């Protein structure tokens, strides 16, 4: 079994105590940090989601898998991040109201930071007003990102973008959206400036928007 397969299996099976050692071993053996993240941990979360959908596992198992992934990402973090923090100004990010999923949002924040932004992470279950308030309090922020993982919080994302537009934030920031149920079409429909499917693409797009 390759180390990346072992990393994936550890996340899938919630092996919290083993994950950090396995990620370190994969790095020591020369595996690419992005491959450990994408082919190992993110792929494993896909399997976890499918098992949950098929009633093979339940919320507690999903939580342990999430905790395992977070611990694994902690080991990868220094290998994924760069050293030019703040070059492109600030980037405000959060998961929208009603949504508690933060692994994807945290990965986006990590990639954005490594691309050269100072990240202000508002966390999860963030009310639309909090996004607006933080944008206004940070006039040097040019890009904001909102994440939604549930089909039921797509409306919350829509309301968040609407609140930003209504408060005139578009004069200051470009609005990026993302998350598993989000599409380019939905992003266009709600008035966001950009949609990206994953964290890597989000970082590239954020730089592009900050330079506009
Ligand atoms: Co929940 N959950 N969950 N969950 N969970 C999903 C999302 C689900 C698809 C599982 C399933 O049924 N197959 C399903 C949603 C179904 C739907 O809406 N259609 C679901 C459900 C139903 C629920 C609950 C309702 C379950 C319940 O209580 N009955 C509940 C809701 C709680 C709430 O939010 N109010 C719930 C709870 C949880 C846990 C708390 C147990 C846990 C989250 C822990 C945490 O995040 N701290 C959890 C988990 C772990 C999952 C799965 C298994 C994994 C999510 C994840 O971390 N993926 C998930 C199934 C799945 O995704 N396959 C599932 C890995 C992560 C790297 O991917 O977050 O998609 P993702 O992020 C990607 C991209 O989407 C993108 O980039 C990221 C990295 O490349 N991206 C952006 C994300 N944000 C972006 C922003 C951008 C750009 C790109 O720009 C700003």
Coordinates of N, CA, C and O in Angstrom, one line a residue, residues 15-156:
X15 N -8.6 7.5 12.0 CA -7.4 7.1 12.8 C -6.7 8.4 13.3 O -5.6 8.7 12.8
X16 N -7.3 9.1 14.2 CA -6.8 10.4 14.7 C -5.4 10.3 15.2 O -4.6 11.2 14.9
X17 N -5.1 9.2 15.9 CA -3.7 9.1 16.5 C -2.7 8.8 15.5 O -1.5 9.0 15.7
X18 N -3.1 8.2 14.4 CA -2.1 7.7 13.4 C -1.8 8.7 12.3 O -0.7 8.7 11.7
X19 N -2.7 9.6 12.1 CA -2.7 10.4 10.8 C -1.4 11.3 10.7 O -0.8 11.3 9.6
X20 N -1.0 11.9 11.8 CA 0.2 12.8 11.7 C 1.4 12.1 11.3 O 2.2 12.5 10.5
X21 N 1.6 10.9 11.9 CA 2.8 10.1 11.6 C 2.8 9.6 10.2 O 3.8 9.7 9.5
X22 N 1.6 9.3 9.7 CA 1.5 8.8 8.3 C 1.8 9.9 7.3 O 2.5 9.7 6.3
X23 N 1.2 11.1 7.6 CA 1.5 12.2 6.7 C 3.0 12.5 6.7 O 3.6 12.8 5.6
X24 N 3.6 12.5 7.8 CA 5.0 12.8 7.9 C 5.8 11.8 7.1 O 6.8 12.1 6.4
X25 N 5.4 10.5 7.3 CA 6.1 9.4 6.6 C 6.0 9.6 5.0 O 7.0 9.5 4.3
X26 N 4.8 10.0 4.6 CA 4.6 10.3 3.2 C 5.5 11.4 2.7 O 6.1 11.3 1.6
X27 N 5.6 12.5 3.5 CA 6.5 13.6 3.1 C 7.9 13.1 3.1 O 8.7 13.4 2.2
X28 N 8.3 12.4 4.1 CA 9.7 11.9 4.2 C 10.1 11.0 3.0 O 11.2 11.0 2.6
X29 N 9.1 10.3 2.5 CA 9.3 9.4 1.4 C 9.3 10.2 0.0 O 9.4 9.6 -1.0
X30 N 9.0 11.5 0.1 CA 9.1 12.3 -1.1 C 7.8 12.5 -1.8 O 7.7 13.1 -2.9
X31 N 6.6 12.1 -1.2 CA 5.3 12.4 -1.8 C 5.1 13.9 -1.9 O 5.4 14.6 -0.9
X32 N 4.4 14.3 -3.0 CA 4.1 15.7 -3.2 C 3.0 16.1 -2.2 O 2.0 15.4 -2.1
X33 N 3.2 17.2 -1.4 CA 2.2 17.6 -0.4 C 0.8 17.8 -1.0 O -0.2 17.4 -0.4
X34 N 0.7 18.3 -2.3 CA -0.6 18.5 -2.9 C -1.2 17.1 -3.2 O -2.4 17.0 -3.1
X35 N -0.4 16.1 -3.5 CA -1.0 14.8 -3.8 C -1.5 14.2 -2.5 O -2.5 13.5 -2.5
X36 N -0.7 14.4 -1.4 CA -1.1 13.9 -0.1 C -2.5 14.5 0.2 O -3.4 13.8 0.7
X37 N -2.6 15.8 0.0 CA -3.9 16.5 0.3 C -5.0 16.0 -0.6 O -6.1 15.5 -0.2
X38 N -4.8 16.1 -1.9 CA -5.9 15.8 -2.9 C -6.2 14.3 -3.1 O -7.3 13.9 -2.9
X39 N -5.2 13.5 -3.3 CA -5.4 12.1 -3.6 C -5.6 11.3 -2.3 O -6.1 10.2 -2.3
X40 N -5.0 11.9 -1.2 CA -5.2 11.2 0.1 C -6.4 11.7 0.8 O -7.4 11.1 0.8
X41 N -6.2 12.9 1.4 CA -7.2 13.3 2.4 C -8.6 13.8 1.8 O -9.6 13.4 2.2
X42 N -8.5 14.6 0.7 CA -9.7 15.1 0.1 C -10.5 13.9 -0.5 O -11.7 13.8 -0.3
X43 N -9.8 13.0 -1.2 CA -10.5 11.9 -1.8 C -11.1 11.0 -0.7 O -12.3 10.6 -0.8
X44 N -10.5 10.9 0.5 CA -11.0 10.1 1.6 C -12.3 10.7 2.1 O -13.3 10.0 2.4
X45 N -12.4 12.1 2.1 CA -13.6 12.7 2.6 C -14.7 12.5 1.7 O -15.9 12.4 2.1
X46 N -14.4 12.3 0.4 CA -15.4 12.0 -0.6 C -16.1 10.6 -0.3 O -17.3 10.4 -0.3
X47 N -15.2 9.7 0.1 CA -15.6 8.3 0.4 C -16.5 8.4 1.7 O -17.6 7.8 1.8
X48 N -16.0 9.2 2.6 CA -16.8 9.3 3.9 C -18.2 9.9 3.6 O -19.2 9.4 4.1
X49 N -18.3 10.9 2.7 CA -19.6 11.5 2.4 C -20.5 10.5 1.7 O -21.7 10.4 2.0
X50 N -19.9 9.6 0.8 CA -20.7 8.6 0.1 C -21.2 7.6 1.1 O -22.4 7.2 1.1
X51 N -20.4 7.2 2.1 CA -20.8 6.2 3.1 C -21.9 6.8 3.9 O -22.9 6.1 4.3
X52 N -21.8 8.1 4.3 CA -22.8 8.7 5.1 C -24.2 8.7 4.3 O -25.2 8.4 4.9
X53 N -24.1 9.0 3.0 CA -25.3 9.1 2.2 C -26.0 7.7 2.1 O -27.2 7.6 2.0
X54 N -25.1 6.7 2.1 CA -25.7 5.3 2.1 C -26.0 4.7 3.4 O -26.2 3.5 3.6
X55 N -26.0 5.6 4.5 CA -26.3 5.1 5.8 C -25.3 4.0 6.3 O -25.7 3.2 7.2
X56 N -24.1 4.0 5.8 CA -23.1 3.1 6.3 C -22.4 3.6 7.5 O -21.9 2.9 8.3
X57 N -22.3 5.0 7.6 CA -21.8 5.6 8.8 C -22.7 6.8 9.1 O -23.6 7.2 8.3
X58 N -22.5 7.4 10.3 CA -23.4 8.5 10.8 C -22.5 9.7 11.2 O -21.3 9.7 11.1
X59 N -23.2 10.7 11.7 CA -22.5 12.0 12.0 C -21.3 11.8 12.9 O -20.2 12.4 12.6
X60 N -21.3 11.0 14.0 CA -20.1 10.9 14.8 C -18.9 10.4 14.0 O -17.8 10.9 14.2
X61 N -19.1 9.5 13.1 CA -18.0 9.0 12.3 C -17.5 10.1 11.3 O -16.3 10.2 11.1
X62 N -18.4 10.9 10.8 CA -18.0 12.0 9.9 C -17.2 13.0 10.7 O -16.2 13.5 10.2
X63 N -17.6 13.2 11.9 CA -16.9 14.2 12.8 C -15.4 13.7 13.0 O -14.5 14.5 13.0
X64 N -15.3 12.4 13.3 CA -13.9 11.8 13.6 C -13.1 11.9 12.3 O -11.9 12.3 12.4
X65 N -13.7 11.6 11.2 CA -13.0 11.7 9.9 C -12.5 13.2 9.7 O -11.3 13.4 9.3
X66 N -13.4 14.1 10.0 CA -13.1 15.6 9.8 C -11.9 15.9 10.8 O -11.0 16.6 10.4
X67 N -12.0 15.5 12.0 CA -10.9 15.8 13.0 C -9.6 15.2 12.5 O -8.5 15.8 12.6
X68 N -9.7 14.0 12.0 CA -8.4 13.3 11.5 C -7.8 14.1 10.3 O -6.6 14.4 10.3
X69 N -8.7 14.6 9.4 CA -8.2 15.3 8.3 C -7.5 16.6 8.8 O -6.5 17.0 8.3
X70 N -8.2 17.3 9.7 CA -7.6 18.6 10.2 C -6.2 18.3 10.8 O -5.3 19.1 10.6
X71 N -6.1 17.3 11.6 CA -4.8 17.0 12.2 C -3.7 16.7 11.1 O -2.6 17.1 11.1
X72 N -4.1 16.0 10.0 CA -3.2 15.7 8.9 C -2.8 17.0 8.2 O -1.7 17.2 7.8
X73 N -3.8 17.9 8.0 CA -3.5 19.2 7.3 C -2.5 20.0 8.1 O -1.7 20.7 7.6
X74 N -2.6 19.9 9.5 CA -1.6 20.6 10.3 C -0.2 20.3 10.0 O 0.7 21.1 10.0
X75 N 0.0 19.0 9.7 CA 1.4 18.6 9.3 C 1.8 19.1 7.9 O 2.9 19.5 7.7
X76 N 0.8 19.1 7.0 CA 1.0 19.6 5.7 C 1.2 21.1 5.5 O 1.9 21.5 4.6
X77 N 0.6 21.8 6.5 CA 0.5 23.3 6.3 C 1.8 23.9 5.9 O 1.8 24.7 5.0
X78 N 2.9 23.7 6.7 CA 4.1 24.4 6.3 C 4.6 24.1 4.9 O 5.4 24.8 4.3
X79 N 4.2 22.9 4.4 CA 4.7 22.5 3.1 C 3.8 23.1 2.0 O 4.1 23.0 0.8
X80 N 2.6 23.6 2.4 CA 1.7 24.1 1.4 C 1.8 25.7 1.3 O 1.4 26.3 0.3
X81 N 2.1 26.2 2.5 CA 2.1 27.7 2.5 C 3.4 28.4 2.1 O 4.4 27.8 2.2
X82 N 3.2 29.6 1.6 CA 4.4 30.4 1.1 C 4.8 31.4 2.2 O 4.4 31.3 3.3
X83 N 5.6 32.3 1.8 CA 6.2 33.3 2.8 C 5.9 34.7 2.4 O 6.7 35.6 2.8
X84 N 4.9 35.0 1.6 CA 4.7 36.3 1.1 C 3.4 36.9 1.7 O 2.6 37.6 1.0
X85 N 3.1 36.5 2.9 CA 1.8 36.9 3.5 C 1.5 38.4 3.5 O 2.3 39.2 3.9
X86 N 0.4 38.8 2.9 CA 0.0 40.2 2.9 C 0.3 41.0 1.7 O -0.1 42.1 1.5
X87 N 1.0 40.3 0.7 CA 1.4 41.1 -0.5 C 0.2 41.6 -1.3 O 0.3 42.7 -1.8
X88 N -0.9 40.9 -1.3 CA -2.0 41.3 -2.0 C -3.1 41.9 -1.1 O -4.3 42.1 -1.5
X89 N -2.8 42.3 0.1 CA -3.7 42.8 1.0 C -4.5 41.8 1.8 O -4.1 40.6 1.9
X90 N -5.7 42.2 2.2 CA -6.5 41.2 3.1 C -7.5 40.4 2.3 O -8.0 40.9 1.2
X91 N -7.8 39.3 2.8 CA -8.9 38.4 2.2 C -9.8 37.9 3.3 O -9.3 37.3 4.3
X92 N -11.0 38.3 3.2 CA -12.0 37.9 4.3 C -12.7 36.7 3.8 O -13.2 36.6 2.7
X93 N -12.8 35.7 4.7 CA -13.4 34.4 4.3 C -14.3 33.9 5.5 O -13.9 34.1 6.6
X94 N -15.3 33.2 5.1 CA -16.1 32.5 6.1 C -17.1 31.5 5.5 O -17.3 31.5 4.3
X95 N -17.6 30.6 6.3 CA -18.7 29.7 5.9 C -20.0 30.4 6.3 O -20.2 30.9 7.4
X96 N -21.0 30.4 5.4 CA -22.2 31.2 5.6 C -23.1 30.7 6.7 O -22.9 29.5 7.2
X97 N -24.0 31.5 7.1 CA -24.9 31.2 8.3 C -25.6 29.9 8.1 O -26.1 29.6 6.9
X98 N -25.7 29.1 9.1 CA -26.4 27.8 9.1 C -25.5 26.7 8.7 O -26.0 25.5 8.7
X99 N -24.3 27.0 8.3 CA -23.4 25.9 7.8 C -22.2 25.8 8.7 O -21.5 26.8 8.9
X100 N -21.9 24.5 9.1 CA -20.8 24.3 10.1 C -19.6 23.7 9.4 O -18.6 23.4 10.1
X101 N -19.7 23.4 8.1 CA -18.5 22.8 7.5 C -17.4 23.8 7.3 O -17.6 24.8 6.7
X102 N -16.2 23.3 7.7 CA -15.1 24.3 7.6 C -13.8 23.7 7.0 O -12.8 24.5 6.8
X103 N -13.8 22.5 6.7 CA -12.5 21.9 6.2 C -12.1 22.5 4.8 O -11.0 23.0 4.6
X104 N -13.1 22.6 3.9 CA -12.8 23.2 2.6 C -12.5 24.6 2.7 O -11.5 25.1 2.1
X105 N -13.3 25.3 3.5 CA -13.0 26.8 3.7 C -11.6 27.0 4.3 O -10.9 27.9 3.9
X106 N -11.2 26.1 5.2 CA -9.9 26.3 5.8 C -8.8 26.0 4.8 O -7.7 26.7 4.8
X107 N -9.1 25.1 3.9 CA -8.1 24.8 2.8 C -8.0 26.0 1.9 O -6.9 26.4 1.4
X108 N -9.1 26.6 1.5 CA -9.1 27.8 0.7 C -8.3 28.9 1.4 O -7.4 29.5 0.8
X109 N -8.6 29.1 2.7 CA -7.9 30.1 3.5 C -6.3 29.9 3.4 O -5.6 30.8 3.2
X110 N -6.0 28.6 3.6 CA -4.5 28.3 3.6 C -3.9 28.6 2.2 O -2.8 29.2 2.1
X111 N -4.6 28.2 1.1 CA -4.0 28.4 -0.2 C -4.0 29.9 -0.5 O -3.0 30.4 -1.1
X112 N -5.0 30.6 -0.1 CA -5.1 32.1 -0.3 C -3.9 32.8 0.4 O -3.3 33.7 -0.1
X113 N -3.7 32.3 1.7 CA -2.6 32.9 2.4 C -1.3 32.6 1.8 O -0.5 33.5 1.7
X114 N -1.1 31.4 1.3 CA 0.2 31.1 0.7 C 0.3 31.8 -0.7 O 1.4 32.0 -1.1
X115 N -0.8 32.3 -1.2 CA -0.7 33.1 -2.5 C -0.3 34.5 -2.2 O 0.1 35.3 -3.1
X116 N -0.3 34.9 -0.9 CA 0.2 36.3 -0.6 C -0.9 37.2 0.0 O -0.7 38.4 -0.1
X117 N -1.9 36.7 0.6 CA -2.9 37.5 1.2 C -2.8 37.4 2.8 O -2.4 36.3 3.3
X118 N -3.2 38.4 3.5 CA -3.4 38.3 4.9 C -4.9 37.9 5.1 O -5.8 38.6 4.7
X119 N -5.1 36.7 5.6 CA -6.5 36.2 5.7 C -7.2 36.5 7.0 O -6.6 36.4 8.1
X120 N -8.4 37.1 6.9 CA -9.2 37.2 8.1 C -10.3 36.2 8.0 O -11.2 36.2 7.1
X121 N -10.2 35.2 8.9 CA -11.1 34.0 8.8 C -12.2 34.2 9.9 O -12.0 34.2 11.1
X122 N -13.4 34.4 9.3 CA -14.6 34.6 10.2 C -15.2 33.3 10.8 O -16.1 33.4 11.6
X123 N -14.7 32.2 10.4 CA -15.1 30.9 10.9 C -16.4 30.4 10.2 O -16.5 30.6 9.0
X124 N -17.2 29.7 10.9 CA -18.4 29.0 10.3 C -19.7 29.7 10.8 O -19.6 30.5 11.8
X125 N -20.8 29.4 10.2 CA -22.1 30.0 10.6 C -22.0 31.5 10.7 O -22.5 32.1 11.7
X126 N -21.5 32.1 9.7 CA -21.2 33.5 9.7 C -22.4 34.3 9.2 O -22.8 34.1 8.0
X127 N -23.1 35.2 10.0 CA -24.2 35.9 9.5 C -23.8 36.9 8.4 O -22.6 37.4 8.4
X128 N -24.7 37.2 7.4 CA -24.3 38.1 6.3 C -23.8 39.4 6.8 O -22.9 40.0 6.3
X129 N -24.4 39.9 7.9 CA -24.1 41.2 8.5 C -22.6 41.3 8.9 O -21.9 42.3 8.9
X130 N -22.1 40.1 9.4 CA -20.7 40.0 9.9 C -19.8 40.2 8.7 O -18.7 40.8 8.9
X131 N -20.1 39.6 7.6 CA -19.3 39.8 6.4 C -19.2 41.3 6.1 O -18.2 41.8 5.9
X132 N -20.4 41.9 6.0 CA -20.5 43.3 5.6 C -19.7 44.2 6.6 O -18.9 45.0 6.1
X133 N -19.9 44.0 7.9 CA -19.3 44.7 8.9 C -17.7 44.6 8.8 O -17.0 45.6 8.9
X134 N -17.3 43.4 8.5 CA -15.8 43.2 8.5 C -15.2 43.8 7.2 O -14.1 44.3 7.2
X135 N -16.0 43.7 6.1 CA -15.5 44.4 4.9 C -15.3 45.9 5.1 O -14.3 46.5 4.8
X136 N -16.4 46.5 5.7 CA -16.3 47.9 6.0 C -15.2 48.3 6.9 O -14.6 49.4 6.8
X137 N -14.9 47.4 7.9 CA -13.9 47.7 8.9 C -12.5 47.5 8.3 O -11.5 47.9 9.0
X138 N -12.4 46.9 7.1 CA -11.1 46.7 6.5 C -11.0 47.3 5.1 O -11.1 46.5 4.1
X139 N -10.9 48.6 5.0 CA -11.0 49.2 3.7 C -9.9 48.8 2.7 O -10.0 49.0 1.5
X140 N -8.8 48.2 3.3 CA -7.7 47.7 2.4 C -8.0 46.3 1.9 O -7.1 45.7 1.2
X141 N -9.1 45.7 2.2 CA -9.5 44.4 1.7 C -10.1 44.5 0.4 O -11.1 45.2 0.2
X142 N -9.6 43.7 -0.6 CA -10.1 43.8 -2.0 C -10.9 42.6 -2.4 O -11.6 42.6 -3.4
X143 N -10.7 41.5 -1.7 CA -11.4 40.2 -2.1 C -12.0 39.5 -0.9 O -11.4 39.5 0.2
X144 N -13.2 39.0 -1.1 CA -13.9 38.3 0.0 C -14.4 37.0 -0.5 O -14.8 36.8 -1.7
X145 N -14.4 35.9 0.4 CA -14.8 34.6 -0.1 C -15.8 34.0 0.9 O -15.7 34.1 2.1
X146 N -16.9 33.4 0.3 CA -17.9 32.8 1.1 C -18.1 31.4 0.7 O -18.2 31.1 -0.5
X147 N -18.2 30.5 1.7 CA -18.3 29.0 1.4 C -19.6 28.5 1.9 O -20.1 28.9 2.9
X148 N -20.2 27.5 1.1 CA -21.4 26.8 1.5 C -21.3 25.4 1.1 O -21.0 25.1 -0.1
X149 N -21.6 24.5 2.0 CA -21.5 23.0 1.7 C -22.8 22.3 1.6 O -22.8 21.1 1.2
X150 N -23.9 22.9 2.0 CA -25.1 22.2 2.0 C -26.1 22.8 0.9 O -26.0 24.1 0.8
X151 N -26.9 22.0 0.3 CA -27.8 22.6 -0.6 C -28.8 23.5 0.1 O -29.2 24.5 -0.4
X152 N -29.0 23.2 1.4 CA -29.9 24.1 2.2 C -29.3 25.4 2.6 O -30.0 26.3 3.0
X153 N -28.0 25.5 2.5 CA -27.3 26.8 2.8 C -27.0 27.6 1.5 O -26.3 28.7 1.6
X154 N -27.4 27.1 0.4 CA -27.2 27.9 -0.9 C -27.9 29.2 -0.8 O -27.5 30.2 -1.3
X155 N -29.1 29.1 -0.2 CA -29.9 30.3 0.0 C -29.2 31.3 0.9 O -29.3 32.5 0.7
X156 N -28.6 30.8 1.9 CA -27.8 31.6 2.9 C -26.7 32.3 2.1 O -26.4 33.5 2.4

